[in-house]
């Protein structure tokens, strides 16, 4: 494994020379470093198949080196490292990588912005979020390649959660914006490196996790250290994206830019069915976690507070207000459309 120290030492030497012109016959391939937010076990599903496919189809013209969570730089420094060209591309949500844009707060799990994973690509491709993200990231030298959906956000805990009161005082690993929202219910948000989470639950540093659905809990080992899974969620799908340093992106020939888009879209598609099937199968057939549910009438309080939270965010800037209005318009349309788009 390339250590962070070796990577930093060699970064200057590699520099632009390694990533300059498109590959031609007899010339070394273009090489990119892409770091994902995901650890190795999760990355096997959420990114590695797409990278393997890209490298195979690129056939020596370009090669992407894949690095996992915190392997080269901490997740919270991903944006800065990509912006400066230390790494070339990133798979993450806006919130986790601390991007300095007006849309950062909507990455990851913006409370109740989505109910199902298909909501995310529809919002980006049909309701205008893609254009907003493109404009915001272009301002800071980053190419926003595409956004897609991951799993819903549920609590996985050591003790059962049967009511909102049970959340009080729970130290939970979660996303920045999700933590900001959940704090009003007594949750204590905790930020730790991704790979430290399992041990932190075992040692009692954490009481639980609100970072994923049940598929990830099983895949990455969290189901081995948490006994309970809350079926209520604060968002139906994580919103994450692929990003690249704008200069590195512009240096690529058109065929490689298109190949990146297509293989990243295949990654989005893979996650659609992998998570959707896994969430149901593991609730029904999983043996490691017991399910609890907060009653609908009590959970409605959380949903109501989410709409208040939306308005607080909208008041912060014109861009945020525009995104919030899109979310409101979209969800109103889904509710009016009824089944299967929304169930009441």
PDB file of C-alpha atoms in Angstrom, residues 43-332:
ATOM      1  CA  UNK A  43     -15.308   0.168  -2.416  1.00  0.00           C
ATOM      2  CA  UNK A  44     -15.511  -3.340  -3.894  1.00  0.00           C
ATOM      3  CA  UNK A  45     -19.093  -2.398  -4.774  1.00  0.00           C
ATOM      4  CA  UNK A  46     -19.393   1.381  -4.936  1.00  0.00           C
ATOM      5  CA  UNK A  47     -16.370   2.163  -7.139  1.00  0.00           C
ATOM      6  CA  UNK A  48     -13.914  -0.649  -7.957  1.00  0.00           C
ATOM      7  CA  UNK A  49     -16.003  -2.335 -10.706  1.00  0.00           C
ATOM      8  CA  UNK A  50     -16.254   0.975 -12.572  1.00  0.00           C
ATOM      9  CA  UNK A  51     -12.529   1.683 -12.294  1.00  0.00           C
ATOM     10  CA  UNK A  52     -11.632  -1.833 -13.408  1.00  0.00           C
ATOM     11  CA  UNK A  53     -13.970  -1.438 -16.376  1.00  0.00           C
ATOM     12  CA  UNK A  54     -12.533   1.961 -17.310  1.00  0.00           C
ATOM     13  CA  UNK A  55      -8.956   0.710 -17.203  1.00  0.00           C
ATOM     14  CA  UNK A  56      -9.827  -2.293 -19.325  1.00  0.00           C
ATOM     15  CA  UNK A  57     -11.654  -0.296 -21.998  1.00  0.00           C
ATOM     16  CA  UNK A  58      -9.031   2.489 -22.020  1.00  0.00           C
ATOM     17  CA  UNK A  59      -6.612  -0.201 -23.211  1.00  0.00           C
ATOM     18  CA  UNK A  60      -3.410   1.542 -22.201  1.00  0.00           C
ATOM     19  CA  UNK A  61      -4.384   5.067 -23.185  1.00  0.00           C
ATOM     20  CA  UNK A  62      -5.230   5.949 -19.567  1.00  0.00           C
ATOM     21  CA  UNK A  63      -5.097   4.237 -16.187  1.00  0.00           C
ATOM     22  CA  UNK A  64      -6.803   5.241 -12.927  1.00  0.00           C
ATOM     23  CA  UNK A  65      -5.158   4.255  -9.653  1.00  0.00           C
ATOM     24  CA  UNK A  66      -7.820   3.746  -6.975  1.00  0.00           C
ATOM     25  CA  UNK A  67      -7.224   4.686  -3.343  1.00  0.00           C
ATOM     26  CA  UNK A  68      -9.558   4.055  -0.436  1.00  0.00           C
ATOM     27  CA  UNK A  69     -10.835   6.156   2.475  1.00  0.00           C
ATOM     28  CA  UNK A  70      -8.097   8.266   4.101  1.00  0.00           C
ATOM     29  CA  UNK A  71      -5.385   6.344   2.241  1.00  0.00           C
ATOM     30  CA  UNK A  72      -3.692   9.360   0.645  1.00  0.00           C
ATOM     31  CA  UNK A  73      -5.398  12.246   2.424  1.00  0.00           C
ATOM     32  CA  UNK A  74      -8.112  12.383   5.117  1.00  0.00           C
ATOM     33  CA  UNK A  75     -11.633  12.478   3.696  1.00  0.00           C
ATOM     34  CA  UNK A  76     -12.142  16.002   4.999  1.00  0.00           C
ATOM     35  CA  UNK A  77      -9.185  17.146   2.895  1.00  0.00           C
ATOM     36  CA  UNK A  78     -10.247  15.493  -0.362  1.00  0.00           C
ATOM     37  CA  UNK A  79     -11.578  18.656  -1.947  1.00  0.00           C
ATOM     38  CA  UNK A  80      -8.463  20.699  -1.258  1.00  0.00           C
ATOM     39  CA  UNK A  81      -6.160  17.910  -2.464  1.00  0.00           C
ATOM     40  CA  UNK A  82      -8.122  17.607  -5.697  1.00  0.00           C
ATOM     41  CA  UNK A  83      -8.301  21.353  -6.209  1.00  0.00           C
ATOM     42  CA  UNK A  84      -4.526  21.717  -5.907  1.00  0.00           C
ATOM     43  CA  UNK A  85      -3.896  18.723  -8.162  1.00  0.00           C
ATOM     44  CA  UNK A  86      -2.356  16.532  -5.470  1.00  0.00           C
ATOM     45  CA  UNK A  87      -4.933  13.957  -6.492  1.00  0.00           C
ATOM     46  CA  UNK A  88      -6.837  14.013  -9.757  1.00  0.00           C
ATOM     47  CA  UNK A  89     -10.337  12.800  -8.951  1.00  0.00           C
ATOM     48  CA  UNK A  90     -12.632  12.012  -6.042  1.00  0.00           C
ATOM     49  CA  UNK A  91     -15.708   9.959  -5.295  1.00  0.00           C
ATOM     50  CA  UNK A  92     -17.491  11.468  -2.307  1.00  0.00           C
ATOM     51  CA  UNK A  93     -20.400  13.536  -1.189  1.00  0.00           C
ATOM     52  CA  UNK A  94     -19.940  17.300  -1.019  1.00  0.00           C
ATOM     53  CA  UNK A  95     -20.499  17.407   2.737  1.00  0.00           C
ATOM     54  CA  UNK A  96     -17.871  14.842   3.762  1.00  0.00           C
ATOM     55  CA  UNK A  97     -15.096  16.326   1.626  1.00  0.00           C
ATOM     56  CA  UNK A  98     -15.848  19.832   2.938  1.00  0.00           C
ATOM     57  CA  UNK A  99     -16.151  21.507  -0.436  1.00  0.00           C
ATOM     58  CA  UNK A 100     -16.392  25.325  -0.182  1.00  0.00           C
ATOM     59  CA  UNK A 101     -19.496  25.645  -2.359  1.00  0.00           C
ATOM     60  CA  UNK A 102     -23.069  26.770  -1.863  1.00  0.00           C
ATOM     61  CA  UNK A 103     -24.306  23.223  -2.510  1.00  0.00           C
ATOM     62  CA  UNK A 104     -22.115  21.396   0.003  1.00  0.00           C
ATOM     63  CA  UNK A 105     -24.874  21.134   2.601  1.00  0.00           C
ATOM     64  CA  UNK A 106     -27.029  19.127   0.175  1.00  0.00           C
ATOM     65  CA  UNK A 107     -24.462  16.364  -0.356  1.00  0.00           C
ATOM     66  CA  UNK A 108     -24.647  13.185   1.668  1.00  0.00           C
ATOM     67  CA  UNK A 109     -27.902  13.077   3.591  1.00  0.00           C
ATOM     68  CA  UNK A 110     -29.892  16.302   3.414  1.00  0.00           C
ATOM     69  CA  UNK A 111     -32.837  15.435   5.708  1.00  0.00           C
ATOM     70  CA  UNK A 112     -35.793  13.943   3.817  1.00  0.00           C
ATOM     71  CA  UNK A 113     -34.687  15.396   0.469  1.00  0.00           C
ATOM     72  CA  UNK A 114     -35.294  11.980  -1.083  1.00  0.00           C
ATOM     73  CA  UNK A 115     -37.461   8.965  -0.342  1.00  0.00           C
ATOM     74  CA  UNK A 116     -36.016   6.527  -2.877  1.00  0.00           C
ATOM     75  CA  UNK A 117     -32.705   6.184  -4.691  1.00  0.00           C
ATOM     76  CA  UNK A 118     -34.225   7.097  -8.058  1.00  0.00           C
ATOM     77  CA  UNK A 119     -35.089  10.541  -6.679  1.00  0.00           C
ATOM     78  CA  UNK A 120     -31.443  11.621  -6.851  1.00  0.00           C
ATOM     79  CA  UNK A 121     -30.783  11.098 -10.600  1.00  0.00           C
ATOM     80  CA  UNK A 122     -34.186  12.571 -11.446  1.00  0.00           C
ATOM     81  CA  UNK A 123     -33.435  15.687  -9.404  1.00  0.00           C
ATOM     82  CA  UNK A 124     -30.095  16.109 -11.157  1.00  0.00           C
ATOM     83  CA  UNK A 125     -31.089  15.189 -14.678  1.00  0.00           C
ATOM     84  CA  UNK A 126     -34.648  16.491 -14.901  1.00  0.00           C
ATOM     85  CA  UNK A 127     -35.021  19.145 -12.216  1.00  0.00           C
ATOM     86  CA  UNK A 128     -31.856  21.165 -12.788  1.00  0.00           C
ATOM     87  CA  UNK A 129     -29.513  20.197  -9.962  1.00  0.00           C
ATOM     88  CA  UNK A 130     -26.812  19.069 -12.408  1.00  0.00           C
ATOM     89  CA  UNK A 131     -26.569  22.564 -13.874  1.00  0.00           C
ATOM     90  CA  UNK A 132     -26.363  24.143 -10.421  1.00  0.00           C
ATOM     91  CA  UNK A 133     -23.628  21.748  -9.282  1.00  0.00           C
ATOM     92  CA  UNK A 134     -21.714  22.303 -12.517  1.00  0.00           C
ATOM     93  CA  UNK A 135     -21.799  26.067 -12.072  1.00  0.00           C
ATOM     94  CA  UNK A 136     -20.794  25.989  -8.410  1.00  0.00           C
ATOM     95  CA  UNK A 137     -17.851  23.626  -8.899  1.00  0.00           C
ATOM     96  CA  UNK A 138     -16.631  25.363 -12.031  1.00  0.00           C
ATOM     97  CA  UNK A 139     -16.111  28.470  -9.886  1.00  0.00           C
ATOM     98  CA  UNK A 140     -13.565  26.614  -7.738  1.00  0.00           C
ATOM     99  CA  UNK A 141     -11.662  24.732 -10.436  1.00  0.00           C
ATOM    100  CA  UNK A 142     -13.458  21.411 -10.143  1.00  0.00           C
ATOM    101  CA  UNK A 143     -15.321  19.382 -12.760  1.00  0.00           C
ATOM    102  CA  UNK A 144     -18.521  17.874 -11.369  1.00  0.00           C
ATOM    103  CA  UNK A 145     -18.799  14.769 -13.523  1.00  0.00           C
ATOM    104  CA  UNK A 146     -22.027  13.223 -12.252  1.00  0.00           C
ATOM    105  CA  UNK A 147     -24.131  12.558  -9.161  1.00  0.00           C
ATOM    106  CA  UNK A 148     -25.840   9.362  -8.119  1.00  0.00           C
ATOM    107  CA  UNK A 149     -27.668   7.707  -5.250  1.00  0.00           C
ATOM    108  CA  UNK A 150     -26.425   5.358  -2.567  1.00  0.00           C
ATOM    109  CA  UNK A 151     -28.311   3.837   0.361  1.00  0.00           C
ATOM    110  CA  UNK A 152     -30.796   5.386   2.819  1.00  0.00           C
ATOM    111  CA  UNK A 153     -29.622   6.719   6.202  1.00  0.00           C
ATOM    112  CA  UNK A 154     -30.570   4.594   9.214  1.00  0.00           C
ATOM    113  CA  UNK A 155     -29.373   4.273  12.794  1.00  0.00           C
ATOM    114  CA  UNK A 156     -27.366   1.182  13.705  1.00  0.00           C
ATOM    115  CA  UNK A 157     -26.949   1.133  17.485  1.00  0.00           C
ATOM    116  CA  UNK A 158     -25.792  -0.907  20.450  1.00  0.00           C
ATOM    117  CA  UNK A 159     -29.064  -0.284  22.304  1.00  0.00           C
ATOM    118  CA  UNK A 160     -32.569  -0.397  20.803  1.00  0.00           C
ATOM    119  CA  UNK A 161     -34.193   2.834  19.586  1.00  0.00           C
ATOM    120  CA  UNK A 162     -37.973   2.713  20.048  1.00  0.00           C
ATOM    121  CA  UNK A 163     -38.735   6.425  20.481  1.00  0.00           C
ATOM    122  CA  UNK A 164     -37.180   9.827  19.892  1.00  0.00           C
ATOM    123  CA  UNK A 165     -36.285   9.960  23.572  1.00  0.00           C
ATOM    124  CA  UNK A 166     -33.983   6.974  23.071  1.00  0.00           C
ATOM    125  CA  UNK A 167     -31.818   9.116  20.783  1.00  0.00           C
ATOM    126  CA  UNK A 168     -30.932  11.559  23.541  1.00  0.00           C
ATOM    127  CA  UNK A 169     -27.254  11.511  24.446  1.00  0.00           C
ATOM    128  CA  UNK A 170     -26.333   8.920  21.840  1.00  0.00           C
ATOM    129  CA  UNK A 171     -22.847   9.497  20.421  1.00  0.00           C
ATOM    130  CA  UNK A 172     -23.259   8.807  16.733  1.00  0.00           C
ATOM    131  CA  UNK A 173     -20.950   8.794  13.738  1.00  0.00           C
ATOM    132  CA  UNK A 174     -22.720  10.645  10.951  1.00  0.00           C
ATOM    133  CA  UNK A 175     -22.351  13.284   8.252  1.00  0.00           C
ATOM    134  CA  UNK A 176     -21.861  16.983   9.103  1.00  0.00           C
ATOM    135  CA  UNK A 177     -25.269  18.193   7.902  1.00  0.00           C
ATOM    136  CA  UNK A 178     -27.096  15.131   9.200  1.00  0.00           C
ATOM    137  CA  UNK A 179     -25.423  15.676  12.558  1.00  0.00           C
ATOM    138  CA  UNK A 180     -26.426  19.324  12.591  1.00  0.00           C
ATOM    139  CA  UNK A 181     -30.047  18.307  12.021  1.00  0.00           C
ATOM    140  CA  UNK A 182     -30.089  15.387  14.464  1.00  0.00           C
ATOM    141  CA  UNK A 183     -28.532  17.407  17.295  1.00  0.00           C
ATOM    142  CA  UNK A 184     -31.926  18.950  18.058  1.00  0.00           C
ATOM    143  CA  UNK A 185     -33.117  15.486  19.105  1.00  0.00           C
ATOM    144  CA  UNK A 186     -30.259  15.027  21.554  1.00  0.00           C
ATOM    145  CA  UNK A 187     -27.917  13.134  19.239  1.00  0.00           C
ATOM    146  CA  UNK A 188     -24.225  13.911  19.794  1.00  0.00           C
ATOM    147  CA  UNK A 189     -22.539  13.882  16.352  1.00  0.00           C
ATOM    148  CA  UNK A 190     -19.007  12.454  16.334  1.00  0.00           C
ATOM    149  CA  UNK A 191     -16.457  12.743  13.524  1.00  0.00           C
ATOM    150  CA  UNK A 192     -13.827  10.012  13.220  1.00  0.00           C
ATOM    151  CA  UNK A 193     -11.810   8.413  10.406  1.00  0.00           C
ATOM    152  CA  UNK A 194     -13.975   5.887   8.568  1.00  0.00           C
ATOM    153  CA  UNK A 195     -11.774   2.909   9.375  1.00  0.00           C
ATOM    154  CA  UNK A 196     -11.881   3.673  13.128  1.00  0.00           C
ATOM    155  CA  UNK A 197     -15.657   3.367  13.441  1.00  0.00           C
ATOM    156  CA  UNK A 198     -15.947  -0.340  14.198  1.00  0.00           C
ATOM    157  CA  UNK A 199     -13.405  -0.179  17.006  1.00  0.00           C
ATOM    158  CA  UNK A 200     -14.957   3.034  18.367  1.00  0.00           C
ATOM    159  CA  UNK A 201     -18.296   1.223  18.772  1.00  0.00           C
ATOM    160  CA  UNK A 202     -16.585  -1.719  20.468  1.00  0.00           C
ATOM    161  CA  UNK A 203     -14.740   0.507  22.943  1.00  0.00           C
ATOM    162  CA  UNK A 204     -17.806   2.599  23.757  1.00  0.00           C
ATOM    163  CA  UNK A 205     -16.522   5.783  22.151  1.00  0.00           C
ATOM    164  CA  UNK A 206     -19.591   5.562  19.888  1.00  0.00           C
ATOM    165  CA  UNK A 207     -23.103   4.413  20.728  1.00  0.00           C
ATOM    166  CA  UNK A 208     -24.076   4.015  17.121  1.00  0.00           C
ATOM    167  CA  UNK A 209     -23.820   4.976  13.488  1.00  0.00           C
ATOM    168  CA  UNK A 210     -26.122   7.008  11.226  1.00  0.00           C
ATOM    169  CA  UNK A 211     -24.068   6.772   8.066  1.00  0.00           C
ATOM    170  CA  UNK A 212     -25.693   4.152   5.881  1.00  0.00           C
ATOM    171  CA  UNK A 213     -28.373   1.558   5.351  1.00  0.00           C
ATOM    172  CA  UNK A 214     -28.285  -2.065   6.422  1.00  0.00           C
ATOM    173  CA  UNK A 215     -26.396  -3.214   3.302  1.00  0.00           C
ATOM    174  CA  UNK A 216     -23.317  -1.258   4.324  1.00  0.00           C
ATOM    175  CA  UNK A 217     -23.702  -2.299   7.951  1.00  0.00           C
ATOM    176  CA  UNK A 218     -23.226  -5.901   6.862  1.00  0.00           C
ATOM    177  CA  UNK A 219     -20.671  -5.222   4.131  1.00  0.00           C
ATOM    178  CA  UNK A 220     -18.194  -3.214   6.204  1.00  0.00           C
ATOM    179  CA  UNK A 221     -18.548  -5.066   9.517  1.00  0.00           C
ATOM    180  CA  UNK A 222     -20.695  -2.634  11.494  1.00  0.00           C
ATOM    181  CA  UNK A 223     -23.430  -5.253  11.853  1.00  0.00           C
ATOM    182  CA  UNK A 224     -20.929  -7.249  13.911  1.00  0.00           C
ATOM    183  CA  UNK A 225     -20.694  -4.547  16.589  1.00  0.00           C
ATOM    184  CA  UNK A 226     -24.198  -3.029  16.584  1.00  0.00           C
ATOM    185  CA  UNK A 227     -27.210  -5.107  17.641  1.00  0.00           C
ATOM    186  CA  UNK A 228     -30.100  -2.923  16.517  1.00  0.00           C
ATOM    187  CA  UNK A 229     -31.265  -1.355  13.256  1.00  0.00           C
ATOM    188  CA  UNK A 230     -33.873   1.435  13.198  1.00  0.00           C
ATOM    189  CA  UNK A 231     -36.164   1.091  10.176  1.00  0.00           C
ATOM    190  CA  UNK A 232     -37.007   4.826  10.123  1.00  0.00           C
ATOM    191  CA  UNK A 233     -34.586   6.859   8.040  1.00  0.00           C
ATOM    192  CA  UNK A 234     -33.778  10.562   7.771  1.00  0.00           C
ATOM    193  CA  UNK A 235     -33.183  10.336   4.024  1.00  0.00           C
ATOM    194  CA  UNK A 236     -34.047   7.795   1.385  1.00  0.00           C
ATOM    195  CA  UNK A 237     -30.748   8.012  -0.467  1.00  0.00           C
ATOM    196  CA  UNK A 238     -27.258   9.347  -0.004  1.00  0.00           C
ATOM    197  CA  UNK A 239     -26.290  11.839  -2.696  1.00  0.00           C
ATOM    198  CA  UNK A 240     -22.695  11.463  -3.874  1.00  0.00           C
ATOM    199  CA  UNK A 241     -20.692  12.417  -6.941  1.00  0.00           C
ATOM    200  CA  UNK A 242     -17.596  11.947  -9.030  1.00  0.00           C
ATOM    201  CA  UNK A 243     -15.380  15.013  -9.279  1.00  0.00           C
ATOM    202  CA  UNK A 244     -12.108  15.846 -11.044  1.00  0.00           C
ATOM    203  CA  UNK A 245      -9.519  18.594 -11.051  1.00  0.00           C
ATOM    204  CA  UNK A 246     -10.646  20.884 -13.890  1.00  0.00           C
ATOM    205  CA  UNK A 247      -7.213  21.196 -15.487  1.00  0.00           C
ATOM    206  CA  UNK A 248      -6.729  17.419 -15.482  1.00  0.00           C
ATOM    207  CA  UNK A 249     -10.199  16.998 -16.966  1.00  0.00           C
ATOM    208  CA  UNK A 250      -9.573  19.532 -19.735  1.00  0.00           C
ATOM    209  CA  UNK A 251      -6.301  17.815 -20.667  1.00  0.00           C
ATOM    210  CA  UNK A 252      -8.127  14.593 -21.536  1.00  0.00           C
ATOM    211  CA  UNK A 253      -9.133  13.866 -25.114  1.00  0.00           C
ATOM    212  CA  UNK A 254     -12.885  13.781 -25.748  1.00  0.00           C
ATOM    213  CA  UNK A 255     -13.055   9.978 -25.958  1.00  0.00           C
ATOM    214  CA  UNK A 256     -11.593   9.558 -22.461  1.00  0.00           C
ATOM    215  CA  UNK A 257     -13.895  12.210 -21.008  1.00  0.00           C
ATOM    216  CA  UNK A 258     -16.819  10.303 -22.479  1.00  0.00           C
ATOM    217  CA  UNK A 259     -15.493   6.987 -21.212  1.00  0.00           C
ATOM    218  CA  UNK A 260     -15.233   8.402 -17.694  1.00  0.00           C
ATOM    219  CA  UNK A 261     -18.841   9.587 -17.841  1.00  0.00           C
ATOM    220  CA  UNK A 262     -20.103   6.246 -19.110  1.00  0.00           C
ATOM    221  CA  UNK A 263     -18.208   4.088 -16.615  1.00  0.00           C
ATOM    222  CA  UNK A 264     -19.192   6.353 -13.722  1.00  0.00           C
ATOM    223  CA  UNK A 265     -22.805   6.110 -14.858  1.00  0.00           C
ATOM    224  CA  UNK A 266     -22.419   2.328 -14.761  1.00  0.00           C
ATOM    225  CA  UNK A 267     -21.250   2.716 -11.169  1.00  0.00           C
ATOM    226  CA  UNK A 268     -24.380   4.706 -10.342  1.00  0.00           C
ATOM    227  CA  UNK A 269     -26.517   1.987 -11.919  1.00  0.00           C
ATOM    228  CA  UNK A 270     -24.719  -0.799 -10.019  1.00  0.00           C
ATOM    229  CA  UNK A 271     -25.458   0.881  -6.715  1.00  0.00           C
ATOM    230  CA  UNK A 272     -29.130   1.360  -7.616  1.00  0.00           C
ATOM    231  CA  UNK A 273     -29.841  -2.365  -7.638  1.00  0.00           C
ATOM    232  CA  UNK A 274     -27.139  -3.491  -5.191  1.00  0.00           C
ATOM    233  CA  UNK A 275     -28.441  -1.298  -2.392  1.00  0.00           C
ATOM    234  CA  UNK A 276     -32.136  -1.646  -3.259  1.00  0.00           C
ATOM    235  CA  UNK A 277     -32.008  -5.421  -3.152  1.00  0.00           C
ATOM    236  CA  UNK A 278     -29.677  -5.567  -0.190  1.00  0.00           C
ATOM    237  CA  UNK A 279     -31.734  -3.283   2.027  1.00  0.00           C
ATOM    238  CA  UNK A 280     -34.787  -5.522   1.721  1.00  0.00           C
ATOM    239  CA  UNK A 281     -32.999  -8.883   1.798  1.00  0.00           C
ATOM    240  CA  UNK A 282     -31.003  -8.107   4.928  1.00  0.00           C
ATOM    241  CA  UNK A 283     -33.998  -6.760   6.822  1.00  0.00           C
ATOM    242  CA  UNK A 284     -35.824 -10.003   6.071  1.00  0.00           C
ATOM    243  CA  UNK A 285     -33.021 -12.570   6.110  1.00  0.00           C
ATOM    244  CA  UNK A 286     -30.199 -10.912   8.030  1.00  0.00           C
ATOM    245  CA  UNK A 287     -29.232 -12.602  11.297  1.00  0.00           C
ATOM    246  CA  UNK A 288     -26.948 -10.036  12.933  1.00  0.00           C
ATOM    247  CA  UNK A 289     -29.277  -7.115  13.723  1.00  0.00           C
ATOM    248  CA  UNK A 290     -32.729  -6.860  15.253  1.00  0.00           C
ATOM    249  CA  UNK A 291     -35.167  -4.279  13.849  1.00  0.00           C
ATOM    250  CA  UNK A 292     -36.960  -1.516  15.742  1.00  0.00           C
ATOM    251  CA  UNK A 293     -39.322   1.200  14.526  1.00  0.00           C
ATOM    252  CA  UNK A 294     -40.344   4.572  15.942  1.00  0.00           C
ATOM    253  CA  UNK A 295     -44.137   4.953  15.479  1.00  0.00           C
ATOM    254  CA  UNK A 296     -45.230   6.983  12.445  1.00  0.00           C
ATOM    255  CA  UNK A 297     -46.983   9.658  14.489  1.00  0.00           C
ATOM    256  CA  UNK A 298     -43.794  10.276  16.496  1.00  0.00           C
ATOM    257  CA  UNK A 299     -41.536  10.148  13.447  1.00  0.00           C
ATOM    258  CA  UNK A 300     -43.763  12.774  11.806  1.00  0.00           C
ATOM    259  CA  UNK A 301     -42.218  15.237  14.271  1.00  0.00           C
ATOM    260  CA  UNK A 302     -38.811  14.580  12.718  1.00  0.00           C
ATOM    261  CA  UNK A 303     -40.196  15.066   9.205  1.00  0.00           C
ATOM    262  CA  UNK A 304     -41.803  18.345  10.242  1.00  0.00           C
ATOM    263  CA  UNK A 305     -38.545  19.571  11.726  1.00  0.00           C
ATOM    264  CA  UNK A 306     -36.808  18.689   8.469  1.00  0.00           C
ATOM    265  CA  UNK A 307     -38.995  21.127   6.549  1.00  0.00           C
ATOM    266  CA  UNK A 308     -38.128  23.829   9.076  1.00  0.00           C
ATOM    267  CA  UNK A 309     -34.464  22.920   8.567  1.00  0.00           C
ATOM    268  CA  UNK A 310     -34.899  23.322   4.800  1.00  0.00           C
ATOM    269  CA  UNK A 311     -36.173  26.861   5.321  1.00  0.00           C
ATOM    270  CA  UNK A 312     -33.231  27.688   7.593  1.00  0.00           C
ATOM    271  CA  UNK A 313     -30.818  26.529   4.894  1.00  0.00           C
ATOM    272  CA  UNK A 314     -32.723  28.393   2.154  1.00  0.00           C
ATOM    273  CA  UNK A 315     -32.324  31.641   4.088  1.00  0.00           C
ATOM    274  CA  UNK A 316     -28.531  31.380   3.912  1.00  0.00           C
ATOM    275  CA  UNK A 317     -28.073  32.210   0.205  1.00  0.00           C
ATOM    276  CA  UNK A 318     -29.801  32.544  -3.157  1.00  0.00           C
ATOM    277  CA  UNK A 319     -28.277  29.320  -4.477  1.00  0.00           C
ATOM    278  CA  UNK A 320     -29.372  27.355  -1.427  1.00  0.00           C
ATOM    279  CA  UNK A 321     -32.851  28.848  -1.720  1.00  0.00           C
ATOM    280  CA  UNK A 322     -32.993  27.744  -5.350  1.00  0.00           C
ATOM    281  CA  UNK A 323     -32.014  24.168  -4.467  1.00  0.00           C
ATOM    282  CA  UNK A 324     -34.503  24.010  -1.596  1.00  0.00           C
ATOM    283  CA  UNK A 325     -37.283  25.233  -3.883  1.00  0.00           C
ATOM    284  CA  UNK A 326     -36.428  22.494  -6.371  1.00  0.00           C
ATOM    285  CA  UNK A 327     -36.623  19.922  -3.581  1.00  0.00           C
ATOM    286  CA  UNK A 328     -39.988  21.284  -2.508  1.00  0.00           C
ATOM    287  CA  UNK A 329     -41.351  21.303  -6.059  1.00  0.00           C
ATOM    288  CA  UNK A 330     -40.093  17.800  -6.733  1.00  0.00           C
ATOM    289  CA  UNK A 331     -41.462  16.280  -3.552  1.00  0.00           C
ATOM    290  CA  UNK A 332     -44.800  18.013  -4.059  1.00  0.00           C
TER     291      UNK A 332
END
